[in-house]
Amino acid sequence: MTKLTNEAIHYIEANNISIPYYDLTPAEARAIRAVPKWESTQAPQLASITDRKITVRDGAKIEVRIYKPTFDKILPVIVYYHGGGWVFGNLESSDAGCQLLAEKAEAIVVSVDYRLAPEYPFPIPLHDAYDSLVWVYENIVQFGGDATTLSVAGDSAGGNLATVVAYLAATLNGPAIQAQALIYPVVNVDFTTASYSAFGEHYGLDKQGMQWFAGHYTNGQNYKDPLVSPLQIEDVSVLPKTIIIAAEADVLYDEGLAYAQKLAAAGVSVEHINMTGLIHSYFSKMNFFEEATIQTAEKIASFMK
């Protein structure tokens, strides 16, 4: 029996609203899910945080935010993709986690504000994600980054984009990726696992919510496309060493574990870490889960080094 942390219980109680986001339009839902700025004595003091606009393959401009913990040395680089079901999220929603990763991993973190569905459905967010990686590889030396020590990371839908980007980089002769850190990633758009049955209502990410997100991201016939559901990739041996952070009470728990097992069976070095008593989306909810988010950043940083 899963025993939720007090923080998870408080979050669920605070978000027990009469109209769930998946009964709203994406625009209405985004308006009520804005993430407050993280203000805490535990917030890092970074050397710089810089926003830049970059151009992607269709000529559009998207924003990236570059977190630099120090000016004193050349640093490894982590490209980060925020969560939000491909429908929500922006540079602000992942700001606290990226600050912590930059500090704990002693790395430059580049957070990517990829375009969102349904206005920009699959494969546009994925193209933005991959093009951002290439931009980082080609330009990060200007910011004191080492393009030969490049990793990717992300939470939820951002974890999905991170691992698909790593796969594309490996198979398209793209930038070499040293590691991937996936925080409760979406890796198989299939709503029938035991964890969906156990945690499909009132645990932070409802089954109906995940169906709503997936339906906005792409058509149902694409759900088993390996670039949407990377658990379906035939040869995962090309992927880099991997850490998967799982929230115990999460509909996505089973698919994340299956992905870890598939990677390990293919010879990829994998760590699968179960954050007991926690629920989906905790990493971007600092006003409820500050300590758990700090612990997660420390675990990823230890793995990356």
Short mmCIF file of N, CA, C and O in Angstrom, two decimals, residues 49-56 60-67 77-82 90-92 94-95 98 108-115 128-137 139-140 143:
data_model
loop_
_atom_site.label_atom_id
_atom_site.label_comp_id
_atom_site.label_asym_id
_atom_site.label_seq_id
_atom_site.Cartn_x
_atom_site.Cartn_y
_atom_site.Cartn_z
N ILE A 49 21.97 34.12 -15.33
CA ILE A 49 20.82 33.50 -15.99
C ILE A 49 20.48 34.39 -17.17
O ILE A 49 20.18 35.57 -16.99
N THR A 50 20.53 33.82 -18.39
CA THR A 50 20.41 34.61 -19.61
C THR A 50 19.37 33.99 -20.53
O THR A 50 19.39 32.78 -20.76
N ASP A 51 18.47 34.80 -21.06
CA ASP A 51 17.50 34.35 -22.06
C ASP A 51 18.00 34.70 -23.46
O ASP A 51 18.51 35.80 -23.69
N ARG A 52 17.84 33.74 -24.39
CA ARG A 52 18.22 33.95 -25.78
C ARG A 52 17.14 33.42 -26.71
O ARG A 52 16.50 32.41 -26.39
N LYS A 53 16.97 34.06 -27.84
CA LYS A 53 16.08 33.53 -28.88
C LYS A 53 16.94 32.80 -29.92
O LYS A 53 17.99 33.30 -30.30
N ILE A 54 16.47 31.63 -30.33
CA ILE A 54 17.17 30.87 -31.35
C ILE A 54 16.19 30.54 -32.48
O ILE A 54 14.98 30.51 -32.27
N THR A 55 16.72 30.29 -33.65
CA THR A 55 15.89 29.98 -34.82
C THR A 55 15.89 28.47 -35.05
O THR A 55 16.96 27.84 -35.07
N VAL A 56 14.71 27.90 -35.25
CA VAL A 56 14.58 26.47 -35.50
C VAL A 56 14.27 26.23 -36.99
O VAL A 56 14.19 27.15 -37.78
N ALA A 60 10.92 29.66 -37.30
CA ALA A 60 10.38 30.25 -36.08
C ALA A 60 11.49 30.50 -35.06
O ALA A 60 12.55 29.87 -35.10
N LYS A 61 11.23 31.43 -34.16
CA LYS A 61 12.17 31.69 -33.07
C LYS A 61 11.57 31.20 -31.76
O LYS A 61 10.40 31.46 -31.47
N ILE A 62 12.35 30.46 -31.01
CA ILE A 62 11.94 30.03 -29.68
C ILE A 62 12.98 30.52 -28.67
O ILE A 62 14.09 30.91 -29.06
N GLU A 63 12.62 30.48 -27.40
CA GLU A 63 13.50 31.01 -26.37
C GLU A 63 14.20 29.87 -25.62
O GLU A 63 13.61 28.81 -25.40
N VAL A 64 15.42 30.12 -25.24
CA VAL A 64 16.12 29.24 -24.31
C VAL A 64 16.63 30.09 -23.16
O VAL A 64 16.86 31.30 -23.31
N ARG A 65 16.78 29.46 -22.00
CA ARG A 65 17.32 30.15 -20.82
C ARG A 65 18.58 29.41 -20.38
O ARG A 65 18.54 28.19 -20.18
N ILE A 66 19.65 30.15 -20.23
CA ILE A 66 20.97 29.57 -19.96
C ILE A 66 21.36 29.90 -18.52
O ILE A 66 21.51 31.06 -18.15
N TYR A 67 21.53 28.84 -17.73
CA TYR A 67 21.90 28.97 -16.30
C TYR A 67 23.38 28.63 -16.15
O TYR A 67 23.80 27.52 -16.49
N VAL A 77 27.44 20.55 -19.94
CA VAL A 77 26.19 21.19 -20.35
C VAL A 77 25.04 20.19 -20.26
O VAL A 77 25.17 19.04 -20.69
N ILE A 78 23.93 20.65 -19.71
CA ILE A 78 22.69 19.86 -19.66
C ILE A 78 21.61 20.64 -20.40
O ILE A 78 21.31 21.79 -20.05
N VAL A 79 21.01 20.02 -21.43
CA VAL A 79 19.87 20.63 -22.12
C VAL A 79 18.60 20.09 -21.47
O VAL A 79 18.42 18.86 -21.38
N TYR A 80 17.75 20.99 -21.00
CA TYR A 80 16.58 20.60 -20.19
C TYR A 80 15.28 20.93 -20.90
O TYR A 80 15.09 22.04 -21.41
N TYR A 81 14.35 19.96 -20.87
CA TYR A 81 13.02 20.11 -21.47
C TYR A 81 11.96 20.01 -20.37
O TYR A 81 11.87 18.99 -19.68
N HIS A 82 11.14 21.04 -20.26
CA HIS A 82 10.14 21.08 -19.18
C HIS A 82 8.99 20.12 -19.45
O HIS A 82 8.72 19.71 -20.57
N ASN A 90 6.61 26.17 -19.45
CA ASN A 90 7.43 27.19 -20.10
C ASN A 90 8.72 27.34 -19.30
O ASN A 90 9.01 26.51 -18.41
N LEU A 91 9.49 28.35 -19.61
CA LEU A 91 10.76 28.54 -18.90
C LEU A 91 10.54 28.79 -17.41
O LEU A 91 11.39 28.42 -16.58
N GLU A 92 9.41 29.39 -17.06
CA GLU A 92 9.17 29.69 -15.64
C GLU A 92 8.83 28.43 -14.85
O GLU A 92 9.24 28.27 -13.70
N SER A 94 9.90 25.48 -15.16
CA SER A 94 11.07 24.64 -14.88
C SER A 94 12.22 25.43 -14.26
O SER A 94 13.31 24.89 -14.06
N ASP A 95 11.98 26.69 -13.93
CA ASP A 95 13.07 27.58 -13.51
C ASP A 95 13.76 27.09 -12.24
O ASP A 95 15.00 27.03 -12.18
N CYS A 98 15.84 23.90 -12.82
CA CYS A 98 17.04 24.17 -13.61
C CYS A 98 18.09 24.92 -12.81
O CYS A 98 19.30 24.65 -12.95
N ILE A 108 26.40 24.06 -16.93
CA ILE A 108 25.50 25.00 -17.59
C ILE A 108 24.24 24.24 -17.96
O ILE A 108 24.30 23.17 -18.56
N VAL A 109 23.10 24.77 -17.57
CA VAL A 109 21.81 24.18 -17.94
C VAL A 109 21.14 25.11 -18.94
O VAL A 109 21.03 26.32 -18.71
N VAL A 110 20.71 24.53 -20.06
CA VAL A 110 19.98 25.28 -21.08
C VAL A 110 18.55 24.76 -21.12
O VAL A 110 18.29 23.63 -21.53
N SER A 111 17.61 25.59 -20.66
CA SER A 111 16.20 25.22 -20.63
C SER A 111 15.54 25.67 -21.92
O SER A 111 15.73 26.81 -22.37
N VAL A 112 14.74 24.79 -22.53
CA VAL A 112 14.19 25.02 -23.87
C VAL A 112 12.69 25.29 -23.79
O VAL A 112 11.92 24.48 -23.28
N ASP A 113 12.27 26.43 -24.35
CA ASP A 113 10.86 26.78 -24.39
C ASP A 113 10.28 26.35 -25.74
O ASP A 113 9.92 27.17 -26.59
N TYR A 114 10.19 25.03 -25.93
CA TYR A 114 9.65 24.48 -27.18
C TYR A 114 8.17 24.86 -27.31
O TYR A 114 7.47 25.11 -26.33
N ARG A 115 7.70 24.91 -28.57
CA ARG A 115 6.31 25.28 -28.82
C ARG A 115 5.37 24.15 -28.39
O ARG A 115 5.74 22.98 -28.41
N ASP A 128 11.61 21.22 -32.32
CA ASP A 128 12.17 22.32 -31.53
C ASP A 128 13.19 21.80 -30.53
O ASP A 128 14.25 22.42 -30.32
N ALA A 129 12.87 20.68 -29.91
CA ALA A 129 13.76 20.10 -28.90
C ALA A 129 15.09 19.68 -29.53
O ALA A 129 16.17 19.94 -28.97
N TYR A 130 15.01 19.02 -30.68
CA TYR A 130 16.24 18.56 -31.33
C TYR A 130 17.05 19.73 -31.88
O TYR A 130 18.28 19.78 -31.72
N ASP A 131 16.37 20.68 -32.50
CA ASP A 131 17.08 21.84 -33.05
C ASP A 131 17.77 22.64 -31.95
O ASP A 131 18.85 23.21 -32.16
N SER A 132 17.16 22.68 -30.77
CA SER A 132 17.77 23.36 -29.63
C SER A 132 19.05 22.66 -29.20
O SER A 132 20.05 23.31 -28.87
N LEU A 133 19.01 21.34 -29.20
CA LEU A 133 20.22 20.58 -28.86
C LEU A 133 21.35 20.92 -29.83
O LEU A 133 22.49 21.16 -29.41
N VAL A 134 21.04 20.95 -31.12
CA VAL A 134 22.06 21.27 -32.13
C VAL A 134 22.58 22.69 -31.92
O VAL A 134 23.80 22.94 -31.99
N TRP A 135 21.68 23.64 -31.63
CA TRP A 135 22.12 25.01 -31.36
C TRP A 135 23.06 25.06 -30.16
O TRP A 135 24.10 25.73 -30.21
N VAL A 136 22.72 24.35 -29.11
CA VAL A 136 23.58 24.32 -27.93
C VAL A 136 24.95 23.75 -28.29
O VAL A 136 26.00 24.31 -27.93
N TYR A 137 24.95 22.65 -29.00
CA TYR A 137 26.21 22.01 -29.39
C TYR A 137 27.09 22.98 -30.19
O TYR A 137 28.31 23.04 -29.98
N ASN A 139 26.92 26.36 -30.21
CA ASN A 139 27.09 27.71 -29.68
C ASN A 139 27.50 27.80 -28.21
O ASN A 139 27.85 28.89 -27.75
N ILE A 140 27.45 26.71 -27.49
CA ILE A 140 27.60 26.81 -26.03
C ILE A 140 29.01 27.22 -25.61
O ILE A 140 29.21 27.73 -24.50
N PHE A 143 29.41 30.54 -24.14
CA PHE A 143 28.94 30.75 -22.77
C PHE A 143 29.80 29.99 -21.75
O PHE A 143 29.42 29.86 -20.59
#
